[in-house]
């Protein structure tokens, strides 16, 4: 499978695949956001990481992406990392799931919404992708506002397929879906 697209500039943001050369910028962003992300992002349990660990992780992501795996993208605004997003192939054929987080000093300015909008545009550039989904813990009300605001359809709840739990997560996910047809005709 061809690698997923890895860059888009839209809505005042640049979404670009995390590169090994971004390791320091990623490190600074994650360190500044560890407390903010801990309740909802299970991977924060791996912190603290060094810049070298971070670079090694990005190299693993790069390898997986180049072989047709998921893509993880930094979100830049005016040359500053304001968040991160990803297109994940874990909802079955023809689907991509979007994840995201936003820097604690940039909340409630529409950045997650703009990020998810750009990531959805990017996802639908991939031939064969007919739906994009956003899944969030049922208690994560901040995350819920993003797909709801973009017109994704609430398609119900399921037990989270992930075994790792962040401290605030209940293990129950709400799922939102956007079809290619609805996105392109909106
Ligand atoms: C969830 C998160 C990405 C939202 O980022 P954001 O850039 O602040 O979101 P937006 O500004 O685009 O908000 C869109 C809407 O979501 C809702 N929302 C956002 N933050 C909210 C909060 N703290 N409480 C209630 N609703 C909230 C609102 O409806 C908001 O629209 P409004 O500001 O016009 O009222 C951010 O809070 C975050 O990084 N949280 C920790 C990581 C996380 O939970 N990621 C998602 C995992 S599924």
Short mmCIF file of C-alpha atoms and ligand atoms in Angstrom, two decimals:
data_model
loop_
_atom_site.label_atom_id
_atom_site.label_comp_id
_atom_site.label_asym_id
_atom_site.label_seq_id
_atom_site.Cartn_x
_atom_site.Cartn_y
_atom_site.Cartn_z
CA UNK A 1 0.00 0.00 0.00
CA UNK A 2 1.25 3.50 -0.85
CA UNK A 3 2.22 5.67 2.13
CA UNK A 4 -0.56 7.88 3.49
CA UNK A 5 -0.30 11.57 2.54
CA UNK A 6 1.81 13.37 5.09
CA UNK A 7 1.35 17.10 4.74
CA UNK A 8 -1.43 19.64 4.35
CA UNK A 9 -1.58 23.39 4.85
CA UNK A 10 -5.09 24.63 5.59
CA UNK A 11 -7.17 26.76 7.95
CA UNK A 12 -4.10 28.63 9.21
CA UNK A 13 -2.27 25.43 10.18
CA UNK A 14 0.41 23.22 8.71
CA UNK A 15 -0.01 19.52 9.43
CA UNK A 16 3.25 17.74 8.60
CA UNK A 17 4.45 14.26 9.46
CA UNK A 18 6.71 14.30 12.50
CA UNK A 19 10.28 14.04 11.20
CA UNK A 20 13.41 13.00 13.11
CA UNK A 21 14.54 16.63 12.81
CA UNK A 22 11.42 17.64 14.83
CA UNK A 23 12.52 15.59 17.85
CA UNK A 24 13.47 18.63 19.93
CA UNK A 25 10.26 20.49 19.04
CA UNK A 26 8.23 17.41 19.91
CA UNK A 27 10.11 17.01 23.16
CA UNK A 28 9.45 20.60 24.19
CA UNK A 29 5.76 20.28 23.31
CA UNK A 30 5.22 17.00 25.15
CA UNK A 31 7.13 18.17 28.24
CA UNK A 32 5.03 21.35 28.36
CA UNK A 33 1.82 19.29 28.00
CA UNK A 34 2.46 16.24 30.16
CA UNK A 35 0.03 17.26 32.91
CA UNK A 36 -2.56 18.47 30.40
CA UNK A 37 -2.47 15.20 28.44
CA UNK A 38 -2.12 12.72 31.30
CA UNK A 39 -5.87 12.32 32.03
CA UNK A 40 -6.74 11.33 28.47
CA UNK A 41 -3.67 10.08 26.61
CA UNK A 42 -2.48 6.66 27.73
CA UNK A 43 0.92 7.03 26.02
CA UNK A 44 1.88 9.75 28.52
CA UNK A 45 2.59 6.87 30.92
CA UNK A 46 5.80 6.35 28.87
CA UNK A 47 7.05 9.80 29.94
CA UNK A 48 9.58 11.11 30.74
CA UNK A 49 11.44 10.40 27.53
CA UNK A 50 14.72 11.94 26.36
CA UNK A 51 15.11 13.78 23.06
CA UNK A 52 17.04 10.75 21.77
CA UNK A 53 14.18 8.41 22.76
CA UNK A 54 11.83 10.75 20.97
CA UNK A 55 13.97 10.72 17.80
CA UNK A 56 14.08 6.92 17.88
CA UNK A 57 10.29 6.82 18.22
CA UNK A 58 9.84 9.15 15.25
CA UNK A 59 12.18 6.94 13.21
CA UNK A 60 9.97 3.94 14.06
CA UNK A 61 6.90 5.93 13.00
CA UNK A 62 8.67 6.92 9.77
CA UNK A 63 9.51 3.32 8.98
CA UNK A 64 5.95 2.15 9.66
CA UNK A 65 4.49 5.01 7.61
CA UNK A 66 6.81 4.33 4.66
CA UNK A 67 5.51 0.74 4.63
CA UNK A 68 1.89 1.90 4.45
CA UNK A 69 1.19 2.32 8.17
CA UNK A 70 -0.34 5.16 10.15
CA UNK A 71 0.82 8.74 9.81
CA UNK A 72 1.44 11.00 12.81
CA UNK A 73 1.59 14.71 12.11
CA UNK A 74 2.77 17.75 14.00
CA UNK A 75 0.40 20.71 13.93
CA UNK A 76 2.26 23.96 13.36
CA UNK A 77 0.94 27.50 13.49
CA UNK A 78 3.29 30.39 12.73
CA UNK A 79 6.28 28.06 13.13
CA UNK A 80 5.22 26.84 16.57
CA UNK A 81 3.96 23.34 17.44
CA UNK A 82 0.40 23.78 18.71
CA UNK A 83 -0.62 20.13 18.72
CA UNK A 84 -0.44 16.77 17.08
CA UNK A 85 -2.76 14.57 15.06
CA UNK A 86 -2.74 11.28 13.22
CA UNK A 87 -4.52 9.14 10.66
CA UNK A 88 -4.93 5.65 12.04
CA UNK A 89 -5.88 2.47 10.18
CA UNK A 90 -7.68 0.74 13.03
CA UNK A 91 -11.35 0.95 12.06
CA UNK A 92 -11.36 -1.46 9.14
CA UNK A 93 -10.94 -1.21 5.42
CA UNK A 94 -11.97 2.07 3.81
CA UNK A 95 -11.76 3.96 7.11
CA UNK A 96 -9.29 6.22 8.86
CA UNK A 97 -9.58 7.37 12.46
CA UNK A 98 -8.30 10.78 13.51
CA UNK A 99 -6.69 11.44 16.88
CA UNK A 100 -5.50 14.82 18.19
CA UNK A 101 -4.27 16.87 21.07
CA UNK A 102 -3.72 20.61 21.40
CA UNK A 103 -1.15 22.56 23.38
CA UNK A 104 -2.43 23.72 26.76
CA UNK A 105 -1.68 27.38 25.98
CA UNK A 106 -3.75 27.23 22.77
CA UNK A 107 -7.02 25.68 23.94
CA UNK A 108 -10.51 26.88 23.01
CA UNK A 109 -9.35 28.73 19.90
CA UNK A 110 -10.67 26.23 17.41
CA UNK A 111 -7.29 24.58 16.80
CA UNK A 112 -8.52 21.01 17.34
CA UNK A 113 -11.48 21.73 15.09
CA UNK A 114 -9.24 23.18 12.36
CA UNK A 115 -6.82 20.27 12.80
CA UNK A 116 -9.56 17.66 12.46
CA UNK A 117 -10.99 19.53 9.48
CA UNK A 118 -7.60 19.53 7.72
CA UNK A 119 -6.94 15.90 8.70
CA UNK A 120 -10.33 14.90 7.26
CA UNK A 121 -9.52 16.73 4.02
CA UNK A 122 -6.21 14.86 3.94
CA UNK A 123 -7.83 11.49 4.64
CA UNK A 124 -10.26 11.90 1.77
CA UNK A 125 -7.39 12.54 -0.67
CA UNK A 126 -6.65 8.83 -0.26
CA UNK A 127 -8.40 6.74 -2.92
CA UNK A 128 -10.59 4.09 -1.32
CA UNK A 129 -11.17 5.95 1.92
CA UNK A 130 -14.93 6.29 2.27
CA UNK A 131 -15.24 7.25 5.92
CA UNK A 132 -13.36 9.10 8.64
CA UNK A 133 -14.10 8.53 12.31
CA UNK A 134 -13.26 10.21 15.58
CA UNK A 135 -13.47 8.10 18.74
CA UNK A 136 -13.17 9.57 22.22
CA UNK A 137 -13.83 8.44 25.74
CA UNK A 138 -17.47 9.08 26.66
CA UNK A 139 -16.33 11.38 29.48
CA UNK A 140 -14.01 13.46 27.29
CA UNK A 141 -16.38 16.35 26.68
CA UNK A 142 -13.68 18.62 25.24
CA UNK A 143 -12.96 16.07 22.53
CA UNK A 144 -16.64 15.52 21.83
CA UNK A 145 -17.08 19.15 20.75
CA UNK A 146 -14.70 18.64 17.82
CA UNK A 147 -16.55 16.03 15.70
CA UNK A 148 -19.90 17.42 16.80
CA UNK A 149 -18.90 20.88 15.58
CA UNK A 150 -17.67 19.53 12.25
CA UNK A 151 -20.92 17.71 11.51
CA UNK A 152 -19.69 14.15 12.08
CA UNK A 153 -22.57 11.76 12.83
CA UNK A 154 -22.78 10.16 16.25
CA UNK A 155 -22.72 6.41 15.52
CA UNK A 156 -22.83 5.13 19.06
CA UNK A 157 -20.60 3.73 21.77
CA UNK A 158 -18.32 0.75 22.14
CA UNK A 159 -15.87 -0.63 24.67
CA UNK A 160 -12.48 0.81 23.85
CA UNK A 161 -10.39 -1.71 21.92
CA UNK A 162 -7.25 -0.36 23.63
CA UNK A 163 -6.02 -2.12 26.72
CA UNK A 164 -4.07 0.83 28.13
CA UNK A 165 -6.19 3.36 30.01
CA UNK A 166 -5.34 6.96 30.79
CA UNK A 167 -6.44 7.98 34.31
CA UNK A 168 -9.67 9.78 33.33
CA UNK A 169 -10.76 7.25 30.72
CA UNK A 170 -13.76 5.05 31.46
CA UNK A 171 -12.97 2.47 28.75
CA UNK A 172 -16.11 3.32 26.85
CA UNK A 173 -15.74 5.23 23.57
CA UNK A 174 -18.15 7.39 21.63
CA UNK A 175 -17.75 7.16 17.87
CA UNK A 176 -18.40 9.78 15.23
CA UNK A 177 -18.37 9.22 11.48
CA UNK A 178 -18.09 11.36 8.35
CA UNK A 179 -18.60 9.79 4.95
CA UNK A 180 -16.69 10.93 1.87
CA UNK A 181 -19.98 11.86 0.21
CA UNK A 182 -21.15 14.02 3.10
CA UNK A 183 -17.76 15.70 3.50
CA UNK A 184 -17.41 16.61 -0.17
CA UNK A 185 -21.00 17.83 -0.47
CA UNK A 186 -21.10 19.95 2.69
C1 LIG B 1 -9.78 17.88 23.18
C2 LIG B 1 -8.86 19.02 22.75
C3 LIG B 1 -7.96 18.52 21.61
C4 LIG B 1 -9.72 20.20 22.25
O1 LIG B 1 -8.84 21.18 21.71
P1 LIG B 1 -9.29 22.70 21.43
O2 LIG B 1 -8.37 23.23 20.39
O3 LIG B 1 -9.38 23.42 22.71
O4 LIG B 1 -10.75 22.50 20.83
P2 LIG B 1 -11.58 23.58 19.99
O5 LIG B 1 -11.16 24.97 20.37
O6 LIG B 1 -11.52 23.24 18.54
O7 LIG B 1 -13.05 23.32 20.58
C5 LIG B 1 -14.12 22.87 19.79
C6 LIG B 1 -15.33 22.69 20.68
O8 LIG B 1 -15.13 21.59 21.57
C7 LIG B 1 -15.76 21.87 22.82
N1 LIG B 1 -14.76 22.00 23.88
C8 LIG B 1 -13.43 22.18 23.74
N2 LIG B 1 -12.83 22.20 24.95
C9 LIG B 1 -13.83 22.02 25.86
C10 LIG B 1 -13.86 21.92 27.27
N3 LIG B 1 -12.73 22.03 27.98
N4 LIG B 1 -15.04 21.70 27.88
C11 LIG B 1 -16.18 21.57 27.16
N5 LIG B 1 -16.22 21.65 25.80
C12 LIG B 1 -15.06 21.88 25.17
C13 LIG B 1 -16.51 23.17 22.62
O9 LIG B 1 -17.78 22.86 22.11
C14 LIG B 1 -15.64 23.84 21.59
O10 LIG B 1 -16.31 24.84 20.86
P3 LIG B 1 -16.38 26.32 21.49
O11 LIG B 1 -14.99 26.68 21.99
O12 LIG B 1 -16.84 27.14 20.32
O13 LIG B 1 -17.37 26.23 22.60
C15 LIG B 1 -7.97 19.51 23.92
O14 LIG B 1 -8.79 19.83 25.02
C16 LIG B 1 -6.93 18.49 24.36
O15 LIG B 1 -5.81 18.49 23.85
N6 LIG B 1 -7.30 17.64 25.34
C17 LIG B 1 -6.37 16.63 25.87
C18 LIG B 1 -6.07 15.54 24.86
C19 LIG B 1 -7.33 14.88 24.37
O16 LIG B 1 -8.26 14.64 25.11
N7 LIG B 1 -7.35 14.55 23.05
C20 LIG B 1 -8.47 13.89 22.43
C21 LIG B 1 -8.43 12.43 22.67
S1 LIG B 1 -9.81 11.62 21.87
#
